[in-house]
Short mmCIF file of C-alpha atoms in Angstrom, two decimals:
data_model
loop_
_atom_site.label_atom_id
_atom_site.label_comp_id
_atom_site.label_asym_id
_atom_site.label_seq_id
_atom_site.Cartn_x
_atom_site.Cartn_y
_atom_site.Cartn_z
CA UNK A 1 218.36 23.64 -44.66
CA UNK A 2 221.49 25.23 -42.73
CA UNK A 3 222.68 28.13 -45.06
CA UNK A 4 226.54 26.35 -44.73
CA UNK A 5 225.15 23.05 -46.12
CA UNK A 6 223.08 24.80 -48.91
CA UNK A 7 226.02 26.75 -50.34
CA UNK A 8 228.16 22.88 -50.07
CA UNK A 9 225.23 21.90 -52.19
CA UNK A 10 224.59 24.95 -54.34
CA UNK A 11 228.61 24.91 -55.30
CA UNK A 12 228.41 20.86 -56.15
CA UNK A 13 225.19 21.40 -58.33
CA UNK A 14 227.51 24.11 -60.46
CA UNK A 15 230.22 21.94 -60.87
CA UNK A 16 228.47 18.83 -61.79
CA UNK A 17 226.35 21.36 -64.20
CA UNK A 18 229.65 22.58 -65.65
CA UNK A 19 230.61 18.70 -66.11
CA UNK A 20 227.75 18.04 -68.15
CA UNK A 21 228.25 21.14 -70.02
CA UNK A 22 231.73 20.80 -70.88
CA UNK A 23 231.24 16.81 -71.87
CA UNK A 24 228.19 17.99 -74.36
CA UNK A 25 229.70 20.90 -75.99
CA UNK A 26 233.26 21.48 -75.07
CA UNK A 27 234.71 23.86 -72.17
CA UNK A 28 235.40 27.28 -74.83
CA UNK A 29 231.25 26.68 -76.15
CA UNK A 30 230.22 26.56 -72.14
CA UNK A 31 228.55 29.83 -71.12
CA UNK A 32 228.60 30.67 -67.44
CA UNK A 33 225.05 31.27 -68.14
CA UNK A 34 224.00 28.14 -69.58
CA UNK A 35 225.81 26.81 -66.52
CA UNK A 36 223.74 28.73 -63.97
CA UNK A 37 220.72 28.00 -65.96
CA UNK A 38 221.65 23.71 -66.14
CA UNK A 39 222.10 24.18 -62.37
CA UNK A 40 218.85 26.22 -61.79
CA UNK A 41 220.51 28.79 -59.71
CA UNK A 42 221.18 32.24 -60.76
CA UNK A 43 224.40 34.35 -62.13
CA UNK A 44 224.80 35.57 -58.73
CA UNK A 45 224.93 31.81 -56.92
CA UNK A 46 227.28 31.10 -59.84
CA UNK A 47 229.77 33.73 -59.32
CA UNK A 48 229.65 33.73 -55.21
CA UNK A 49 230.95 30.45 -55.92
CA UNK A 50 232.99 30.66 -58.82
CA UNK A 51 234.78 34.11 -59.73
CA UNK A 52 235.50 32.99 -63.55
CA UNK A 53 235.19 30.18 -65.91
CA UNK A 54 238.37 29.34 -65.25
CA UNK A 55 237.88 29.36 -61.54
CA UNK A 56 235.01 26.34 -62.19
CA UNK A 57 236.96 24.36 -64.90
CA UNK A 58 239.97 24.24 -62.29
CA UNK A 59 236.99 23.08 -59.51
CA UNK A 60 235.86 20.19 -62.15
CA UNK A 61 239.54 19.31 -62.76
CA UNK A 62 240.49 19.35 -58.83
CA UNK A 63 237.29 17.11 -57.84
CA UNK A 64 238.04 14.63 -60.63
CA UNK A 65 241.60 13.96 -58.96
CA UNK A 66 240.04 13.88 -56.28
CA UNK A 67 238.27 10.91 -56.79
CA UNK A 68 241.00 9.49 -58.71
CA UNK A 69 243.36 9.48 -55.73
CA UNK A 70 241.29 8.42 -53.60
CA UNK A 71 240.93 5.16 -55.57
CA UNK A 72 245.15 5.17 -56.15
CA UNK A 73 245.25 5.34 -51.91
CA UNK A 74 242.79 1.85 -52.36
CA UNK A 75 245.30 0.53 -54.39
CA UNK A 76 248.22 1.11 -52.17
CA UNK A 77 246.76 -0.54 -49.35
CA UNK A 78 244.97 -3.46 -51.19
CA UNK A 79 246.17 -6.83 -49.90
CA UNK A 80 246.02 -8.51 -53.27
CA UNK A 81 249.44 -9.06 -55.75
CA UNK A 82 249.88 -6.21 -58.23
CA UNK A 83 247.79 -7.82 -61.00
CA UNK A 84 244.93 -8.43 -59.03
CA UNK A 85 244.97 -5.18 -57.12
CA UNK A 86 245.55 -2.96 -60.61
CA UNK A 87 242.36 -4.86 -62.52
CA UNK A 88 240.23 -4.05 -58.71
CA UNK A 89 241.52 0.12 -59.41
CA UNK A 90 240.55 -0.34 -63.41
CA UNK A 91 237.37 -1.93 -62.38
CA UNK A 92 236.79 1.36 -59.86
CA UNK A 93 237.87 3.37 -61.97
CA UNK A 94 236.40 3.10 -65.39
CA UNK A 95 233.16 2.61 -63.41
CA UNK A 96 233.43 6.17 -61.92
CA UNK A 97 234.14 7.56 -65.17
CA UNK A 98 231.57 6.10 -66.89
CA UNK A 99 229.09 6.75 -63.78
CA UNK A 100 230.51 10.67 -62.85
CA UNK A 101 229.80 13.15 -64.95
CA UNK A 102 232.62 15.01 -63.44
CA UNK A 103 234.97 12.75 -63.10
CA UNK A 104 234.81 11.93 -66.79
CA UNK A 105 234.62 15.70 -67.72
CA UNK A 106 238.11 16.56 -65.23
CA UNK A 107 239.87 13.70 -66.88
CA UNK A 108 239.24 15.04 -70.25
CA UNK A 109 240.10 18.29 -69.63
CA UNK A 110 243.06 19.69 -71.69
CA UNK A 111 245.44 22.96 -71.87
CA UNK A 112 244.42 23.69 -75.00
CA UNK A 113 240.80 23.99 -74.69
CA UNK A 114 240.87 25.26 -71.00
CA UNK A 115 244.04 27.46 -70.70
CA UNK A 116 245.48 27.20 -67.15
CA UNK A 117 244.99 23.40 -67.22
CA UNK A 118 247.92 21.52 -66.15
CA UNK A 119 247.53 17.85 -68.04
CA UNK A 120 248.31 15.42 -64.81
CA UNK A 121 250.66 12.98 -65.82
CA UNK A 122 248.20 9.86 -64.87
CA UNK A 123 249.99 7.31 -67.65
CA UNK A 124 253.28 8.25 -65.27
CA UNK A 125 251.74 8.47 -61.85
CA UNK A 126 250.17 5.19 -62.38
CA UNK A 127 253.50 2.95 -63.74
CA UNK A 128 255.19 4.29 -60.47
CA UNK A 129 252.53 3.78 -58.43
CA UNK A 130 252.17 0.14 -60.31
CA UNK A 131 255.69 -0.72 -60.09
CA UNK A 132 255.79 0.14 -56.45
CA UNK A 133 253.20 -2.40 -55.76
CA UNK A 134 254.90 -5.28 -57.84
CA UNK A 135 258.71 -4.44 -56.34
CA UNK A 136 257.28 -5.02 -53.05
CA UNK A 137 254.95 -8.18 -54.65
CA UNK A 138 258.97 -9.38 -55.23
CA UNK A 139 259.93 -8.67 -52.09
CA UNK A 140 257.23 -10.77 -50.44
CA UNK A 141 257.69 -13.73 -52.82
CA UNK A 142 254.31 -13.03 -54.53
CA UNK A 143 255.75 -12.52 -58.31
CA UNK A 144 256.73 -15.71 -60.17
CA UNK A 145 260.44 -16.27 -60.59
CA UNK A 146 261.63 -14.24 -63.62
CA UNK A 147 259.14 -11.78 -63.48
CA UNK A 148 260.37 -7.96 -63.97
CA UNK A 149 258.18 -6.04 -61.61
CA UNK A 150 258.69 -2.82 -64.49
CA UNK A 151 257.87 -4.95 -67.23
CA UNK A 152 254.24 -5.60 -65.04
CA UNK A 153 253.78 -2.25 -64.10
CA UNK A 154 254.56 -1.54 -68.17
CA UNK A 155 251.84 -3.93 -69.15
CA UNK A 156 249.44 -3.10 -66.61
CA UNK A 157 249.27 1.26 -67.07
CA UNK A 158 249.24 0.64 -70.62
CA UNK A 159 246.06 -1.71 -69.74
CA UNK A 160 244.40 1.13 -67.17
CA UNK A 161 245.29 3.92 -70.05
CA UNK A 162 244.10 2.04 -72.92
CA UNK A 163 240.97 1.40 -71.79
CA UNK A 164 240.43 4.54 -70.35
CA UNK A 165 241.06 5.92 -73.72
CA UNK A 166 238.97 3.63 -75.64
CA UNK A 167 236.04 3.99 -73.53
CA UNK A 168 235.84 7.57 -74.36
CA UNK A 169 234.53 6.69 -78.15
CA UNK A 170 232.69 4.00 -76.86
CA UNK A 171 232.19 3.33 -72.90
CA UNK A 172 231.52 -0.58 -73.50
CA UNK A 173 235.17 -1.08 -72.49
CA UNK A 174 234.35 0.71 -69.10
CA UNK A 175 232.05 -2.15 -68.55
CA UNK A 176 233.83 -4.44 -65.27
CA UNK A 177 233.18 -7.65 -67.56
CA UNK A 178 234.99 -6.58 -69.84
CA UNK A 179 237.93 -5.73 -67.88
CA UNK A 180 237.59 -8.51 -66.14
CA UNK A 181 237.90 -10.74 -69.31
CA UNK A 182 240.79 -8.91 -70.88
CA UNK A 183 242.69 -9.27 -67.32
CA UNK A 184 241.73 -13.03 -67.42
CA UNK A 185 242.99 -13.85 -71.02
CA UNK A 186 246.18 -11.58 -70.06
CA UNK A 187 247.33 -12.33 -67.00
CA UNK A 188 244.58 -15.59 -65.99
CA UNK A 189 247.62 -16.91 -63.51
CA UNK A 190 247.42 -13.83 -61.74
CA UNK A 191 244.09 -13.02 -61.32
CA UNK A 192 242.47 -16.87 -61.09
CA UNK A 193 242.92 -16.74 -56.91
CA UNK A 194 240.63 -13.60 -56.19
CA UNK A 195 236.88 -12.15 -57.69
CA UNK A 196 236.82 -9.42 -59.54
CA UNK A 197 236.37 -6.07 -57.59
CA UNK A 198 236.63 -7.61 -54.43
CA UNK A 199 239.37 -4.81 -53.22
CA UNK A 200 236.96 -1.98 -54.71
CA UNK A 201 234.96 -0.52 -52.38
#
């Protein structure tokens, strides 16, 4: 294996081995030896990689939003109306949480367990980036008469943060039948015209 693709792989093993480790006992209980060991490399791997704790919570954080944005970006471009398109992102994005260690670990993250953790704003990133969709859903004639694009993109990040929160205590309401069913008894006018996940990727 090329020595450049080994170290890719070696510094992915220690953050998905932090992940675990901070989603099992917390990020101030998670040793950067117990990390090492959980990624079978030793101290030394770990801190060519990583210079400080810190330095690998901020690497589980960053990766998390990674993946996160990249699923806001499928959003944007999805052809469906707002309703639609924000149940396909829930869909994708519960199921990475409840499927990525890391991803779930980055997203709980918080200042004061990790210090130097910046709490991203998702609940407000996610109304904008909701409300963006259904103004231009107005624009294009694709929201009933009367409807408020803001009170949609209200009713829909309360949806995406709710359920995100809930599935924390018990992951069930990750599960894409159940968001599709609680889309379909809230909004069944919007969402009758295209199957569930079909803008996920």
């Amino acid at each position: 294996m090329p020595t450049q693709h080994r170290a890719i792989q070696s510094r992915q093993t220690l953050i998905r081995s932090a992940a675990q480790a901070f989603i099992e006992k917390g990020v101030p209980a998670s040793g950067m030896v117990d990390i090492s060991r959980r990624a079978r490399l030793s101290k030394g791997a770990l801190y060519f990689h990583f210079a400080s704790k810190d330095d690998l919570t901020l690497a589980v954080r960053d990766e998390a939003l990674d993946a996160v944005r990249d699923l806001e970006d499928e959003l944007a471009r999805a052809p469906h109306p707002a309703p639609t398109a924000v149940r396909d992102f829930a869909i994708g994005l519960l199921g990475r949480v409840d499927t990525d260690v890391v991803v779930r670990a980055g997203l709980q993250l918080r200042p004061e367990t990790a210090p130097g953790i910046a709490r991203p704003d998702l609940q407000q990133r996610w109304y904008e980036l909701f409300l963006e969709k259904a103004t231009a859903d107005r624009a294009a004639g694709k929201l009933p008469p009367g409807d408020d694009p803001r009170r949609s993109a209200q009713l829909l990040a309360a949806l995406v943060v709710g359920l995100l929160h809930l599935g924390q205590e018990d992951r069930t309401w990750w599960d894409k039948d159940v968001v599709t069913d609680i889309w379909a008894q809230l909004l069944p006018d919007a969402v009758a015209s295209a199957p569930a996940g079909e803008t996920v990727r």
